[in-house]
Coordinates of C-alpha atoms in Angstrom, one line a residue:
X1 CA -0.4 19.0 17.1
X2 CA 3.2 20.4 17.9
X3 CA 4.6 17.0 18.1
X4 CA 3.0 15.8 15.2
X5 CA 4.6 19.0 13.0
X6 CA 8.0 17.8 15.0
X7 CA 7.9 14.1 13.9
X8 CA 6.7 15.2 10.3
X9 CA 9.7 17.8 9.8
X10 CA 12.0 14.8 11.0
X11 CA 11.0 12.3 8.9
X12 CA 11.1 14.5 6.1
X13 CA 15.0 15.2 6.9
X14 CA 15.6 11.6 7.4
X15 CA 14.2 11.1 3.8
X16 CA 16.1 13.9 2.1
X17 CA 19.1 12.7 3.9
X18 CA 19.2 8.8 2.9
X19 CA 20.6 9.2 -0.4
X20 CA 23.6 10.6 1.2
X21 CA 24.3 7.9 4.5
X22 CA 22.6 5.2 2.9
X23 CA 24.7 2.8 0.5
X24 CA 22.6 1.9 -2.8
X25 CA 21.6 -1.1 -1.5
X26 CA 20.4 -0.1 1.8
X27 CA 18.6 3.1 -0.1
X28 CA 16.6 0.7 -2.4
X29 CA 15.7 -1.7 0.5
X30 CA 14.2 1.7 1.9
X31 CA 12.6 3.3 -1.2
X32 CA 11.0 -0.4 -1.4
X33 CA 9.7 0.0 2.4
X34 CA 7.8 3.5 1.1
X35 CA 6.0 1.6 -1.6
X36 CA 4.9 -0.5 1.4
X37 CA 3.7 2.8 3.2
X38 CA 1.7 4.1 0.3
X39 CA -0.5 0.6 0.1
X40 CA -0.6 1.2 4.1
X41 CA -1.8 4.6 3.7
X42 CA -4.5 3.0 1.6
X43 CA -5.3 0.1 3.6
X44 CA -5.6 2.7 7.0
X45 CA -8.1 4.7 5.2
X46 CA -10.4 1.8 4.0
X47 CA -9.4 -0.4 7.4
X48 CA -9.2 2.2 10.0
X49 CA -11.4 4.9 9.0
X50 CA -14.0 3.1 6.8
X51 CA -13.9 -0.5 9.3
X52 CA -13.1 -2.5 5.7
X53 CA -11.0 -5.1 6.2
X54 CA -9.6 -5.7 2.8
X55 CA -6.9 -9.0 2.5
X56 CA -7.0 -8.7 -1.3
X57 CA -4.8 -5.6 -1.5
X58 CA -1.9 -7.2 -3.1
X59 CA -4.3 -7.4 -6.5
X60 CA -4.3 -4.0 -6.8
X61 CA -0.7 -3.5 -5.8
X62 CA -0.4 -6.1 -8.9
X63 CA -2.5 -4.5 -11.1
X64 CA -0.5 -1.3 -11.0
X65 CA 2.7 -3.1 -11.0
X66 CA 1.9 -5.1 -13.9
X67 CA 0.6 -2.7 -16.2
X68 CA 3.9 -0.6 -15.4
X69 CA 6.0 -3.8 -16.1
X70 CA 4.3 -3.9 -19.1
X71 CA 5.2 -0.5 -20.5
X72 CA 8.8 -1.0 -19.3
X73 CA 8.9 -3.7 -21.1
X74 CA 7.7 -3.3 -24.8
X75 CA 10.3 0.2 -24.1
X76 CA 13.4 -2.4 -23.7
X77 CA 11.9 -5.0 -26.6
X78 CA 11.9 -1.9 -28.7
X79 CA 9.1 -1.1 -32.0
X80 CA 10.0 -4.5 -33.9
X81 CA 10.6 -7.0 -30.8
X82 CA 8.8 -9.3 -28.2
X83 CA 9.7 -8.6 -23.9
X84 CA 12.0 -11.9 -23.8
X85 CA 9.5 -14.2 -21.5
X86 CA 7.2 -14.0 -25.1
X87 CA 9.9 -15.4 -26.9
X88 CA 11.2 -18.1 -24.3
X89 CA 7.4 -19.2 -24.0
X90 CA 6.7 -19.1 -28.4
X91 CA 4.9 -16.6 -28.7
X92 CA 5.5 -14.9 -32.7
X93 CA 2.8 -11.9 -32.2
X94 CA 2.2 -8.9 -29.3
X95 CA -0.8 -9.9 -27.9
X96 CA -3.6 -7.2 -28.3
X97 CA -3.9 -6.5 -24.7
X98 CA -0.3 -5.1 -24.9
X99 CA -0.2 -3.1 -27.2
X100 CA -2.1 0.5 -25.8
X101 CA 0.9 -0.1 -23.2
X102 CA 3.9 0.9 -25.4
X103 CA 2.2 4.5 -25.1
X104 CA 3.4 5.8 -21.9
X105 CA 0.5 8.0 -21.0
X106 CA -1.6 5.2 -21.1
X107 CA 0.6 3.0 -19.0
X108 CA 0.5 5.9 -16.5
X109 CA -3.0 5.8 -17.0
X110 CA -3.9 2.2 -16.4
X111 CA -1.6 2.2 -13.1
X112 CA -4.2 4.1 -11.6
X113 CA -7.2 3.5 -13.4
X114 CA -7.4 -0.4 -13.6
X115 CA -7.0 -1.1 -10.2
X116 CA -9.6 1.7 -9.5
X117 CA -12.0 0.3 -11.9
X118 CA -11.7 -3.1 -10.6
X119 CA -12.5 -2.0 -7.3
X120 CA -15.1 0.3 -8.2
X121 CA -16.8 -2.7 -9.9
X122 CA -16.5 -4.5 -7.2
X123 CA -17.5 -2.7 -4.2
X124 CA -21.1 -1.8 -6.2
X125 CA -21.6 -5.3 -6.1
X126 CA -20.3 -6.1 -2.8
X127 CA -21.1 -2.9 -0.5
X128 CA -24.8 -2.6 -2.3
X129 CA -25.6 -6.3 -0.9
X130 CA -24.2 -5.3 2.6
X131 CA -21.5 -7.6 2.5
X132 CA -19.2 -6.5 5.5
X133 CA -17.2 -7.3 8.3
X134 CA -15.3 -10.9 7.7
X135 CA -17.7 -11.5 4.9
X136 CA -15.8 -8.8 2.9
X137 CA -12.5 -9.9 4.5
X138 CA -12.8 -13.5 3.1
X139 CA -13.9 -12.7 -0.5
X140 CA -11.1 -9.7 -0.7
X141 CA -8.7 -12.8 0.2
X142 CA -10.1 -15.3 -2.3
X143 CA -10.1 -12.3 -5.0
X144 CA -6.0 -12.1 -4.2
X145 CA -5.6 -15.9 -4.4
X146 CA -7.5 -16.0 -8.0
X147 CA -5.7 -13.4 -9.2
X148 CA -2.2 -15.4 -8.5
X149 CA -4.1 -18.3 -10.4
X150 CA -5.0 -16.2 -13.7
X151 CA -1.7 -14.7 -13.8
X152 CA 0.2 -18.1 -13.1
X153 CA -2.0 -20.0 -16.2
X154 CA -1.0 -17.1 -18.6
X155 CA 2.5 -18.1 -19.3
X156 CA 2.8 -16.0 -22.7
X157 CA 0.4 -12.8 -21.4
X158 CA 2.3 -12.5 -17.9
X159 CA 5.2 -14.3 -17.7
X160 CA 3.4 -17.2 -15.8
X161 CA 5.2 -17.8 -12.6
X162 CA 8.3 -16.2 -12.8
X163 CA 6.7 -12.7 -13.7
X164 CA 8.4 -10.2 -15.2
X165 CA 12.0 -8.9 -14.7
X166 CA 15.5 -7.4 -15.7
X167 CA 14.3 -4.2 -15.7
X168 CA 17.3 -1.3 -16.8
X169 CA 15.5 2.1 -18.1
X170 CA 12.5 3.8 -16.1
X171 CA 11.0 6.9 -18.1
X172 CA 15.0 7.8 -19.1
X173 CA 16.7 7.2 -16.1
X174 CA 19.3 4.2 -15.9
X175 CA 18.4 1.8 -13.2
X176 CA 21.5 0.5 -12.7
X177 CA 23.1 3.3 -11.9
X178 CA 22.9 4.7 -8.7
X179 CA 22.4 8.2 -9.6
X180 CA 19.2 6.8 -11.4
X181 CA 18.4 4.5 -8.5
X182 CA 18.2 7.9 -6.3
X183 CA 15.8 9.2 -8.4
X184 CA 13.8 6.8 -8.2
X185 CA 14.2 7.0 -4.3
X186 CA 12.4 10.5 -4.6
X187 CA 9.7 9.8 -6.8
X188 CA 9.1 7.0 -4.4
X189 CA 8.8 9.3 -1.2
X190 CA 7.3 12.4 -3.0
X191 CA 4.3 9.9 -4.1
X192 CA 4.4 9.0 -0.3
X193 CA 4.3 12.2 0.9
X194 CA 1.2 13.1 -1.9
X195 CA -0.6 10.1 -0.6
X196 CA -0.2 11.0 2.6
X197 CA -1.6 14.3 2.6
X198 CA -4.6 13.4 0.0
X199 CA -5.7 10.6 2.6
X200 CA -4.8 13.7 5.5
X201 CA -7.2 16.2 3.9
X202 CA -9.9 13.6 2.8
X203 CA -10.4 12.0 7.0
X204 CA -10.2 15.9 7.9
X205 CA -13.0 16.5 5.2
X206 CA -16.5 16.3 5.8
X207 CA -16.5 12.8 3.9
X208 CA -13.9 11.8 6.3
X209 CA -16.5 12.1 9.2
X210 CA -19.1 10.7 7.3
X211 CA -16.6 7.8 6.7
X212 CA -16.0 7.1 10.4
X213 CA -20.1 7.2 11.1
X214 CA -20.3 4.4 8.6
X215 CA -18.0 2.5 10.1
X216 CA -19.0 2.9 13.6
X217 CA -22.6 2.7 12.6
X218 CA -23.5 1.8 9.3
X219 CA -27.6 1.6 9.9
X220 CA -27.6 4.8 11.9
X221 CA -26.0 6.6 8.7
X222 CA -28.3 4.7 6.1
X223 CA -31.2 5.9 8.5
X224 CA -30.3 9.6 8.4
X225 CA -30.8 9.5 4.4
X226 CA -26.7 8.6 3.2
X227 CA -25.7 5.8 1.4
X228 CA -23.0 3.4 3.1
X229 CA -22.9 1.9 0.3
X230 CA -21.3 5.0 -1.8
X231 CA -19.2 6.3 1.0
X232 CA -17.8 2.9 1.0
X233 CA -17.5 2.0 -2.5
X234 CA -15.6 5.7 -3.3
X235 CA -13.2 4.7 -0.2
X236 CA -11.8 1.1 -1.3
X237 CA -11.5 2.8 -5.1
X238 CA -9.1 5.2 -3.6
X239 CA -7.3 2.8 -1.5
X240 CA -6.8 0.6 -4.5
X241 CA -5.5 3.7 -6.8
X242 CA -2.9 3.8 -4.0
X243 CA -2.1 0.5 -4.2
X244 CA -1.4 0.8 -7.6
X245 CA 0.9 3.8 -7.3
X246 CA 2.7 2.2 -5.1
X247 CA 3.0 -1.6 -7.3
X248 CA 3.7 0.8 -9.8
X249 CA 7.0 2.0 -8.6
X250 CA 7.9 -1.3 -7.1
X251 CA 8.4 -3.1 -10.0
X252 CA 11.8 -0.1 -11.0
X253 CA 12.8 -0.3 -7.4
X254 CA 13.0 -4.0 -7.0
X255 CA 13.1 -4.6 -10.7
X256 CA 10.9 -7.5 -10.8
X257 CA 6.9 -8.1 -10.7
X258 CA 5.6 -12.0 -10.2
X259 CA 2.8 -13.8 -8.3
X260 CA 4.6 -14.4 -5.6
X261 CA 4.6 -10.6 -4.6
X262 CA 0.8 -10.8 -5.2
X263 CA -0.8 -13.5 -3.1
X264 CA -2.4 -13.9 0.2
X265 CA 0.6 -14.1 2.1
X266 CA 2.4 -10.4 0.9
X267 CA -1.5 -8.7 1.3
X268 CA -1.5 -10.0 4.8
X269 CA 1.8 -8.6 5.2
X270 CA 0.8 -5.3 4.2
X271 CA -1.9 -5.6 6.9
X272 CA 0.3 -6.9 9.5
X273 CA 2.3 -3.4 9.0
X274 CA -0.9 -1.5 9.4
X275 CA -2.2 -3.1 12.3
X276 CA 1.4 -3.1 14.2
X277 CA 1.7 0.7 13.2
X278 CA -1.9 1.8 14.2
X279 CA -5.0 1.5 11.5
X280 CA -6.8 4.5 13.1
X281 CA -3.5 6.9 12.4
X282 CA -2.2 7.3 9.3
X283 CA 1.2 8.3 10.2
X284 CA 1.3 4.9 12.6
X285 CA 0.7 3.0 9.6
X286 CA 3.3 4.4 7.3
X287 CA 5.7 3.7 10.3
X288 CA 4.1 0.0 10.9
X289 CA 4.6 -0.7 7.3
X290 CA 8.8 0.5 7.5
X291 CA 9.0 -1.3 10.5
X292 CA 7.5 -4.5 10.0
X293 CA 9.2 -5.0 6.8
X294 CA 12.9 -3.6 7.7
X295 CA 12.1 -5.9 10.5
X296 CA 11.5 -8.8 8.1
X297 CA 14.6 -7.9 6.0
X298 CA 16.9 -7.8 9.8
X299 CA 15.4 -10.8 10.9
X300 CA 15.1 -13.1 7.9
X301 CA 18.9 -12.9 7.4
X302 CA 19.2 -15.0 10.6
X303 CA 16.0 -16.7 10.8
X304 CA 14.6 -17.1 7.1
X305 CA 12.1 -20.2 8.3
X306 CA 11.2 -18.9 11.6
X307 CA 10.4 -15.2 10.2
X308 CA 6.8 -15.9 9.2
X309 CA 5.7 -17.3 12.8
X310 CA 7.8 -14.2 14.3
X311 CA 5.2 -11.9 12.2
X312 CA 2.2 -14.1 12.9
X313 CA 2.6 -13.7 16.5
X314 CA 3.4 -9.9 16.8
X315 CA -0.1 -9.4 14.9
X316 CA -1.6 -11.7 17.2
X317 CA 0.4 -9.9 20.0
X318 CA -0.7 -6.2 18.7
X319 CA -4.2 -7.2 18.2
X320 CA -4.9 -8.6 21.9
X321 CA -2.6 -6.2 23.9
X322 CA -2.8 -3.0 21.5
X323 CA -5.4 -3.2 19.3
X324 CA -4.4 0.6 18.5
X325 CA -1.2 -0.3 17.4
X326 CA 2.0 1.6 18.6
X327 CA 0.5 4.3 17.9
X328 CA -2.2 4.1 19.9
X329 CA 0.4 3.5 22.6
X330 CA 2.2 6.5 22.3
X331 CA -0.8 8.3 22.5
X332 CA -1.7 6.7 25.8
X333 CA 1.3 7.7 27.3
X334 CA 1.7 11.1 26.0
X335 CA -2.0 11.5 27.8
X336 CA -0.9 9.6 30.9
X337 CA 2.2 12.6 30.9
X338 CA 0.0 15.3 30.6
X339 CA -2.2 14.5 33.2
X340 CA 0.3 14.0 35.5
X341 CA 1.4 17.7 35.4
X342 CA 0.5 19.9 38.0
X343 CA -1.6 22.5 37.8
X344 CA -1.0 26.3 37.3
X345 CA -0.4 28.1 40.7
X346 CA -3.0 30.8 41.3
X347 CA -0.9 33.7 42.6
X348 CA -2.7 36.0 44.7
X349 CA -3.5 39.6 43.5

């Protein structure tokens, strides 16, 4: 416990002091890594606490990020005008489905609420029929690859393939400024840090037990009189809210949204960072997530084609050898240390 209130004070004093060491480049490769850690955070609760292997998460990520993209962009188009992908593709009118996004409460709204909804929707269907295990995996993967499809066919709704982009004002601030880039930096880690502790209090809760009973015994649980099905459901809604958040501030971060950030390959990515960090510890998961992908920024300077196989391999590598992720190794070794101190001399009275 006193190491864990350690490490947390430290990483909160690395965070406040990026803005200061960290060039504007180097700070937005960062606040991009913490939108990463919030869909981690998400993924660890319904992965490692609730055993749900979900490969889909990058729809939800999208979801969010898209209906944020949205907003941003009927703000720059202005009352009269189209976003400028409507008018390169020919369309004269704002479609219907955009227009409740120019109001920025709803926008704000729909970040959290669609991909919530959609995975509500769809874990009553799913977790009701006691679909699990790599049933669940395989259709949260083809849900991600038919998402890329529907967005990619919808040229004039989405922006098609190249998605959305050129992104300069987020809720007032100037995103091409750095002062406005920094502020974005804390929004990013404050909604990291909220995520965090939500998730915290929720596997401390009495939920959070009954979570980790479904998941190491879903019968058992159904046979004592609770629903799996509704422990489970509630659980992958939250996770995807989360991934939403975080797709949400990606797209004034990176300043661009597009299938290609959404597909099969980026969710297993996501997972990759999980299961390298530790899926059972939340706090190994937000630091799997940074890892892997300032990892993937270091390394794909030098070794853009070989990066993927490089990734592929260290989750192959984590699964057989730590299947608790670091994390699970540092916790071997700090119980390997304690053991190995002596015990208290008895002086005699």
């Amino acid at each position: 416990m006193r190491w864990g209130r350690i490490s947390l004070v430290v990483c909160i004093v690395l965070l406040a002091l990026a803005p200061v060491v960290l060039s504007p480049f180097r700070l937005g490769l960062l606040a991009k890594y913490l939108c990463f850690a919030i869909v981690a955070v998400g993924i660890a609760l319904a992965w490692g606490q609730g055993g749900m292997l979900t490969l889909g998460q990058g729809v939800f990520f999208g979801l969010g990020g898209y209906a944020m993209a949205m907003y941003l962009k009927l703000k720059e188009a202005g009352s009269a005008g189209l976003p400028d992908f409507m008018v390169w593709s020919g369309v004269e009118e704002l479609p219907a489905l955009w227009k409740p996004f120019g109001n920025p409460v709803f926008a704000l709204a729909a970040v959290m609420l669609v991909p919530g909804l959609v995975a509500f929707l769809l874990g009553l269907l799913v977790f009701r029929q006691r679909v699990r295990g790599a049933y669940f995996a395989i259709l949260s993967q083809a849900l991600a690859a038919a998402f890329v499809i529907l967005l990619v066919g919808q040229q004039g709704l989405t922006g098609g393939t190249n998605g959305m982009t050129n992104f300069t004002q987020f809720f007032g601030l100037d995103l091409t400024d750095p002062n406005g880039q920094r502020a974005v930096y804390a929004v990013a880690a404050v909604v990291l840090g909220v995520t965090f502790l939500v998730a915290k209090l929720l596997v401390r809760s009495r939920f959070g037990r009954l979570l980790v009973a479904v998941r190491d015994g879903e019968d058992r649980v159904r046979f004592l009189g609770y629903d799996p099905a509704v422990v489970k459901t509630i659980t992958f809604t939250i996770s995807a809210v989360m991934a939403g958040l975080a797709g949400a501030l990606f797209v004034p971060i990176v300043g661009i949204i597009s299938p290609a950030l959404l597909g099969i390959v980026p969710s297993l990515e996501l997972l990759v960072g999980v299961a390298v960090g530790g899926r059972f510890v939340l706090a190994g998961a937000i630091a799997g997530a940074i890892a892997v992908n300032y990892a993937k920024t270091l390394f794909s300077e030098d070794f853009a084609e070989g990066w993927l196989y490089l990734q592929g391999g260290l989750f192959v590598l984590v699964l057989v050898f730590a299947p608790k992720g670091l994390a699970g190794v540092v916790e071997s070794l700090r119980y390997r240390l304690s053991s190995r101190k002596p015990a208290p001399v008895e002086v005699a009275a």
